[in-house]
Amino acid sequence: MARGVAIIGDSVGAAQAALTLAELGAEVKLIMSSPALSLDNTTDSASITSRERQLSVWPLLLRAASHPLVTLHTNSEVSAIAGRQGRFTIRVATCPRYVREDLCTACGRCEETCSVQVPFILDGRRTTHSAIHAPVPGNKTIPSAYCIEKSGVAPCRTACPLGINVQGFISLLSKGKVDEALSLINESAPLAGVLGRVCTHPCEDNCKRGDVDSPVFIPALHRYAADNAPSGIHYTRKAPAKSRREKIAIVGSGPAGLAAAWELARRGYGPTIFESHAVVGGMVATGIPRFRLPHEVREREVEAIKALGVDIMTGVTVGRDVTISDLRERGYRAFFLSIGAHQNKSLGIPGEELEGVVDAISLLFALNLKVGASVGSNVVVIGGGNSAVDSARTAKRRSKGVVRILYRRTAEEMTAVADEAEEAINEGISIEYLTNPLEILGDGTKVTGIRCQRMKMGEMGADGRRRPEPIRGSEFVIDADHVVIAIGQRPNTPLLNIRWLETDSDSATIKVDPLTLETRIPGIFAGGDCVTGPNNVVEAVAAGLRAADSIDRYLRGRDLRKGRSLEKPQSVEVDIRERDAAYYKRARMPAIPPYKRMGRLEEIALGLPLEAGRQEAERCLNCALCSECMACEQVCELGAVLHQDKAEHIDIGAELIIDFTSVDNGSDYYLQGHDTAQGTPLQTARPGVYTVELAEADTLEGKLAKASAVALEAAAELRTKEEVRPAVPDTADSSDARSDQSLKKVSAGTARIGVVLCRCGGSINSVIDFNQVTNEVLQLPGICNVWEISQACSEEGANRIAAQAAEWKLDKVVLAACRCCGLDQICFSCTDRRVMCQQHLSNNLTTYYGGNVEFANIREQCAWVHKDDPIGATRKTVDIISSGVARAREASPAVSEERSLTGSALILGSGIRGLAAAKNLATQGYSVTVVSGPESNIARESQRPEYLENRDSLLKQLDEQGITVRSWPQTIELDGSPGNYDTALKDGSQISRIGAGAVILDLGKMDGEVPPEVDAISEESRLGRIFARRIGSKGLEDAQSAALRESAIRETTGIFIMSPDGEAPPEEQALKGAAIAARASAYLHQGSLNPRATAVTIDSKLCRGCGDCAAICSYIEMRETSNGTACAYIDQALCLGCGACIAHCPTGAITQAFQSDKHISSTLEALLGKAPCVVEIA
Amino acid sequence: MNKSAIHLVVFACNWDGLSCIEEAARGGLTYPASVRVVRVSCLSRVHQGLMLKAFELGADGVMLLGCEPGNCQYDIDAGLVTREYEKARIVLGLLGLGKERLVLCHIPRGDGPGFVRRVTDFIKELEQVRPAIPARA
């Protein structure tokens, strides 16, 4: 399994090493802890500051990352290295990206829709980016695929018993997406309108915004979503068809029962609810006053649940009208008991039987649902819970007199929601704390008053609450004509009439397994108040959902417990300082003022107004960063967003390891103690592991040199074990194996052309009207077919293009997407997706490189920059595509003459660099000839003992490798053509000839303008001219700048020049020698040489021999023809493809296949709307 | 094409010139859709004939967008394009179209905002010098 080399790091050096090794035929795994290679990471050194220099590295990064032999492992932290040289196993912990690298095109639509902004610092400024964002916001990266920033689970979400994605729906509301917010809530639970009004909101209690100013008003927002969603409540939208036949009975239509029915219906069942009352909703309908929860809200929810296929039978009391056994006989297979707790507890004091003494449940039921129920003028409510407060407030609305509450503890111990108790006081209800009733007094039939006793708070009781203790002698009497007992309820379980049902003897609650809610009897589940005793709505809903899951498992015969837990997920620790939160006042719920409330039952709280709701939502701190609102997943047409992505551990096999992350990072997997000298990259104490320290002070060139040198060393190490390694998979080699769905070569003018429009996952066609483009493009001459694809840069996209091309028998295809050209060059603008597009197309279309696919960039050059002008952008798209069609029609496939490449190198000059290059090339298995000199140079170098020492040692090593070192001749003439140079060394009449594929020239350390080495090289010979060009106007460029250019437009000359470099220490010189050897090796490794597709051709019949082109470009030479006239000639392998000669050729003898004058003028015609509408007949 | 818009042709070199246009797109900038880009390998590829061809086809202005001195990927002498540019300007003057309709811009690599600024400024200047080229039949 262990093959190739693992490179750890994301620096420019790591990329250079990866590219060098891959070009030498090794498989490379590039492991980086960051999400992508970026200009930021790679150019961290102070030596490179400007954007310009950064971009110059871009082609190198892109070529390295997209090399077929390089695999990128992003977000991967190395945790351990096991094994030994030849078979290392690198254990890597990967961090999820949540976006698929193979699909994401970085179109940015997700970013636009994302509702979460994460603070970050860009160039020293505090700013924000979306939770889903480009790997390095504001910078180009490879892969360009986005990533999502997540940080655990928000505290509000962990607090919610229903697991509602609170942060998610709030973030959607902050963007004004109310429908989406409600849908998100409804993914976890139904009854949003009810819960938004009466939930006890543990979420808000946990809200971290409270640490800044005050918590987000979450229940108000919950209600806001339910009330204001334009599409209303539609549970059916995402529900599957009714697919399960099993009958399920739910006893009780309270929140638990409704929730269970809702969840079961969503899972494809059609459950039946049996309700003893005529009204549906249980305590929600009978117990909660209408001014807190209007009937319409409840009814809307019930209707929506019914619409899911839930049957509700009202007026049926299970246990009395029908028994569980009856239902079993009728085919019901599972039961959920959610009968609530409706039976009032009694005080157990004298006088409870008097007329005028009622229980809270009956009072609320009567006042809520019956017409004409009357209330006394002196009402006393006994109790401190929600039903006491609700009873008092309901009674107050009907009573002409006094309403008060007696409670035996203090305000702090009241179990009623504090806000509601406060409202009660606002409405004029007095609460007598620390007051305990001893006896209800009456006149024999009717109640007249209550004898009470004052209490004080005593010791802590068994239930964790302080116990009230009577104060002796504090008895007193309160007048009352209506007494409401609201000290709690218990479930009426005996009424169910189920044998074997285990209940608590004290509270009469049903005993269940807390995890599964199953009772002792298999198939019968119970939840809600009948299990917990009186509790709140949200817990009841949670129980309903839990029971539904259990019932589903039960009916499918699955394990009821597997994968479930009662444990709440851990919520994320949030440092609120990092969230840049400014003080912003919490919204207030508008309400009917207390004086207007009497005598009416309308809802008091009016709900947040539209703008206030959105603003309140904006107060959210987004504790978990990404809110998982799923908006990005919905907007991405490519399906690239993967919220369920998980962290994982993977093992990567490798023969050798090169680590570019700093050696001092404390990683103990190297067996400390490196024998690195002077910062040179070297073997660590652990064989097969190299570390490279790229110092901050290193120049870019220095970093690249170090990286190339270590790559070469690793390649040499691989070579010692295995003589022949597979060459780079060459696209040209495998052409025979490709399908015959290929495009054919045809003569101009008659081509059948197809046009592909890439939607780029919706980013292009969201601006451009593709229908209009299709219609207009179809009018162009020669167009057979226009079709859309969602993504051209994926394997699937390329397959579809190939299939359509075959089906329509197309000769040429114009791809309107983001790619600009079909050339094998990588410019500063290129992207990983464009390279991927080219790779997939060339794998799928045989004659891809023959100019049969033409590209039109309608993304960056149209849709993206004209998003404010869709009409203009659509118009321009048609013009851009017609220019592509015009070029495609005229394209004649470039004829590329592949030539052999001699596997040997000639090194001229004898500085330490040259000798080191020779040594390293020999190690790579190439035959090497060294021409040492000139003497003046050597003499000067030799004056310094450390040079002499190094030189001697290198010479000795060369001798051991069997390499001949020749002495410097009088003149050197280098002829032949790239790939096969033929060098003549002339000393007087003595001439010796050397053939070589690559020539390396070491210009020593001379300070003169023209190094003496060049003097010896005949200017008339080919090498002389190349030097003239290279040395040219700028002076000699640094070898590694040339290396950077190579990654943009490839190297085809095989001539490598090391410019004079002053007084560099010998170690550094040796390193540079190795680096140039790496470039030469990679060049020679190709085995054969293809000139660039951009190379010019000169038509000797048209050339009039004026020499203007040769004056511009020293690669062009004037030759004498057989009839004595002059004619320009260029070796295509030397041509860089700039095209300057074409512009200056008076006869049009010089042409370039991809940009002739004809091409450019037809492009102009099309772009200016003057495209010819008639095909020229060839 | 929109009759009232300023039709601008930008000959952009594939290297620094195109990188500015690309960065403008990545940076979320916008410019008028009547700006049309012709990508060439190097500005030295564009001779005066091609510059004038754009005017012949109805362009209101032509911008040559290339590398700053010393940045050429091919080490081409920047004087080559300058000479062609000057020659074309003379012709434009002789034709009565006005020399100012042709501009040569060398802007830094990857300078998206710079490109958008130059192109919008140029459009504003061209709006000043209208009426322009008589529409060809």
Short mmCIF file of C-alpha atoms in Angstrom, two decimals, chain A residues 369-552:
data_model
loop_
_atom_site.label_atom_id
_atom_site.label_comp_id
_atom_site.label_asym_id
_atom_site.label_seq_id
_atom_site.Cartn_x
_atom_site.Cartn_y
_atom_site.Cartn_z
CA LEU A 369 -65.29 26.73 26.17
CA LYS A 370 -68.75 27.26 27.61
CA VAL A 371 -70.98 30.20 27.14
CA GLY A 372 -72.56 31.90 30.11
CA ALA A 373 -70.46 30.46 32.92
CA SER A 374 -70.57 32.83 35.83
CA VAL A 375 -68.01 33.92 38.39
CA GLY A 376 -68.49 35.25 41.89
CA SER A 377 -67.61 38.73 43.03
CA ASN A 378 -65.09 37.63 45.62
CA VAL A 379 -62.95 34.93 44.08
CA VAL A 380 -60.13 33.19 45.90
CA VAL A 381 -57.78 30.89 44.01
CA ILE A 382 -55.70 28.52 46.07
CA GLY A 383 -52.38 27.44 44.56
CA GLY A 384 -49.20 28.79 43.00
CA GLY A 385 -48.91 27.04 39.68
CA ASN A 386 -49.87 28.00 36.16
CA SER A 387 -53.39 26.72 36.55
CA ALA A 388 -53.85 28.92 39.63
CA VAL A 389 -52.63 32.02 37.82
CA ASP A 390 -54.62 31.15 34.68
CA SER A 391 -57.76 30.53 36.73
CA ALA A 392 -57.38 33.80 38.56
CA ARG A 393 -56.78 35.79 35.40
CA THR A 394 -59.67 34.14 33.57
CA ALA A 395 -61.95 34.68 36.54
CA LYS A 396 -60.85 38.31 36.79
CA ARG A 397 -62.08 38.95 33.27
CA ARG A 398 -65.56 37.77 34.21
CA SER A 399 -65.74 38.97 37.79
CA LYS A 400 -67.07 42.31 38.84
CA GLY A 401 -65.27 42.04 42.20
CA VAL A 402 -62.04 40.95 43.76
CA VAL A 403 -59.85 38.06 42.63
CA ARG A 404 -56.95 36.92 44.77
CA ILE A 405 -54.56 34.04 44.96
CA LEU A 406 -53.53 32.33 48.16
CA TYR A 407 -50.13 30.68 48.09
CA ARG A 408 -48.42 29.09 51.02
CA ARG A 409 -44.90 29.85 49.88
CA THR A 410 -43.27 33.02 48.54
CA ALA A 411 -43.18 34.49 45.02
CA GLU A 412 -39.85 32.80 44.40
CA GLU A 413 -41.30 29.33 44.83
CA MET A 414 -44.26 29.87 42.54
CA THR A 415 -44.21 27.32 39.74
CA ALA A 416 -46.21 29.55 37.45
CA VAL A 417 -44.31 31.32 34.66
CA ALA A 418 -43.03 34.52 36.27
CA ASP A 419 -44.17 36.73 33.41
CA GLU A 420 -47.70 35.41 33.71
CA ALA A 421 -47.77 35.97 37.49
CA GLU A 422 -46.59 39.49 36.89
CA GLU A 423 -49.32 40.03 34.32
CA ALA A 424 -51.83 38.76 36.88
CA ILE A 425 -50.71 41.44 39.31
CA ASN A 426 -50.89 44.03 36.51
CA GLU A 427 -54.45 42.98 35.92
CA GLY A 428 -55.32 43.72 39.53
CA ILE A 429 -55.10 40.29 41.08
CA SER A 430 -53.58 40.28 44.52
CA ILE A 431 -51.42 37.38 45.55
CA GLU A 432 -51.33 36.50 49.25
CA TYR A 433 -48.02 34.74 49.78
CA LEU A 434 -47.24 32.56 52.80
CA THR A 435 -50.91 31.96 53.34
CA ASN A 436 -52.29 28.49 53.89
CA PRO A 437 -56.05 27.68 53.90
CA LEU A 438 -57.18 25.65 56.91
CA GLU A 439 -60.91 25.45 56.34
CA ILE A 440 -63.42 26.63 53.80
CA LEU A 441 -66.25 28.30 55.62
CA GLY A 442 -69.84 28.28 54.50
CA ASP A 443 -73.37 28.98 55.51
CA GLY A 444 -74.24 25.29 55.23
CA THR A 445 -74.69 25.21 51.46
CA LYS A 446 -72.70 28.05 49.99
CA VAL A 447 -69.15 29.14 50.58
CA THR A 448 -68.68 32.36 52.51
CA GLY A 449 -64.98 32.53 53.32
CA ILE A 450 -61.72 30.79 54.11
CA ARG A 451 -59.96 30.45 57.42
CA CYS A 452 -56.25 30.83 56.76
CA GLN A 453 -52.97 30.73 58.54
CA ARG A 454 -49.78 32.69 57.90
CA MET A 455 -46.69 30.66 57.10
CA LYS A 456 -42.95 31.16 57.22
CA MET A 457 -40.25 29.43 55.15
CA GLY A 458 -38.51 26.68 57.05
CA GLU A 459 -36.03 23.90 56.40
CA MET A 460 -35.25 22.38 53.04
CA GLY A 461 -37.61 19.54 52.26
CA ALA A 462 -36.97 16.23 50.51
CA ASP A 463 -38.02 17.74 47.18
CA GLY A 464 -35.30 20.38 47.38
CA ARG A 465 -37.75 23.15 48.16
CA ARG A 466 -37.96 24.92 51.46
CA ARG A 467 -40.95 23.85 53.44
CA PRO A 468 -43.48 26.36 54.67
CA GLU A 469 -44.17 26.18 58.36
CA PRO A 470 -47.21 27.62 60.12
CA ILE A 471 -46.87 30.61 62.36
CA ARG A 472 -48.77 29.95 65.53
CA GLY A 473 -51.66 32.23 66.32
CA SER A 474 -51.72 33.82 62.88
CA GLU A 475 -55.11 32.50 61.84
CA PHE A 476 -57.50 34.84 60.07
CA VAL A 477 -60.52 34.67 57.78
CA ILE A 478 -60.92 35.89 54.20
CA ASP A 479 -64.36 36.46 52.72
CA ALA A 480 -65.06 34.55 49.53
CA ASP A 481 -68.07 33.59 47.46
CA HIS A 482 -66.13 31.55 44.87
CA VAL A 483 -63.16 29.36 45.75
CA VAL A 484 -60.99 27.78 43.08
CA ILE A 485 -58.73 24.95 44.10
CA ALA A 486 -55.68 24.86 41.88
CA ILE A 487 -53.11 22.88 43.77
CA GLY A 488 -52.36 20.39 41.09
CA GLN A 489 -53.79 17.59 39.01
CA ARG A 490 -53.22 13.94 38.55
CA PRO A 491 -53.97 11.63 35.68
CA ASN A 492 -57.11 9.58 35.75
CA THR A 493 -55.33 6.35 34.97
CA PRO A 494 -57.87 3.94 36.43
CA LEU A 495 -60.35 5.19 33.85
CA LEU A 496 -58.18 3.64 31.13
CA ASN A 497 -59.09 0.27 32.49
CA ILE A 498 -55.95 -1.47 31.36
CA ARG A 499 -54.88 -4.52 33.30
CA TRP A 500 -51.18 -4.81 34.09
CA LEU A 501 -50.61 -1.13 33.49
CA GLU A 502 -48.17 -0.14 36.19
CA THR A 503 -48.85 3.19 37.84
CA ASP A 504 -47.39 5.12 40.71
CA SER A 505 -49.49 4.56 43.78
CA ASP A 506 -48.93 8.12 44.97
CA SER A 507 -49.29 10.31 41.90
CA ALA A 508 -51.26 7.87 39.75
CA THR A 509 -48.82 8.48 36.91
CA ILE A 510 -48.03 5.72 34.46
CA LYS A 511 -44.64 4.07 34.85
CA VAL A 512 -42.61 3.86 31.66
CA ASP A 513 -39.07 3.27 30.52
CA PRO A 514 -37.77 6.84 30.37
CA LEU A 515 -35.77 6.17 27.21
CA THR A 516 -38.43 4.44 25.13
CA LEU A 517 -41.63 5.49 26.98
CA GLU A 518 -42.79 1.92 26.76
CA THR A 519 -45.03 0.74 29.59
CA ARG A 520 -44.76 -2.69 31.11
CA ILE A 521 -46.97 -3.94 28.33
CA PRO A 522 -45.19 -4.28 24.98
CA GLY A 523 -46.71 -2.11 22.30
CA ILE A 524 -48.27 0.30 24.77
CA PHE A 525 -46.40 3.53 25.24
CA ALA A 526 -47.24 6.52 27.38
CA GLY A 527 -46.07 10.08 27.67
CA GLY A 528 -46.97 13.62 28.64
CA ASP A 529 -48.62 14.72 31.87
CA CYS A 530 -49.99 11.22 32.54
CA VAL A 531 -46.39 10.08 33.01
CA THR A 532 -44.76 13.16 34.49
CA GLY A 533 -47.67 14.70 36.34
CA PRO A 534 -48.66 18.24 35.42
CA ASN A 535 -45.91 19.65 33.27
CA ASN A 536 -45.46 22.10 30.42
CA VAL A 537 -46.44 21.81 26.78
CA VAL A 538 -42.94 21.49 25.39
CA GLU A 539 -42.15 18.42 27.50
CA ALA A 540 -45.41 16.85 26.38
CA VAL A 541 -44.58 17.44 22.73
CA ALA A 542 -41.12 16.00 23.31
CA ALA A 543 -42.67 12.89 24.84
CA GLY A 544 -45.01 12.55 21.87
CA LEU A 545 -42.13 12.67 19.43
CA ARG A 546 -40.10 10.22 21.49
CA ALA A 547 -43.01 7.82 21.68
CA ALA A 548 -43.58 8.06 17.92
CA ASP A 549 -39.99 7.03 17.30
CA SER A 550 -40.45 4.10 19.68
CA ILE A 551 -43.69 3.04 18.01
CA ASP A 552 -42.06 3.19 14.60
#
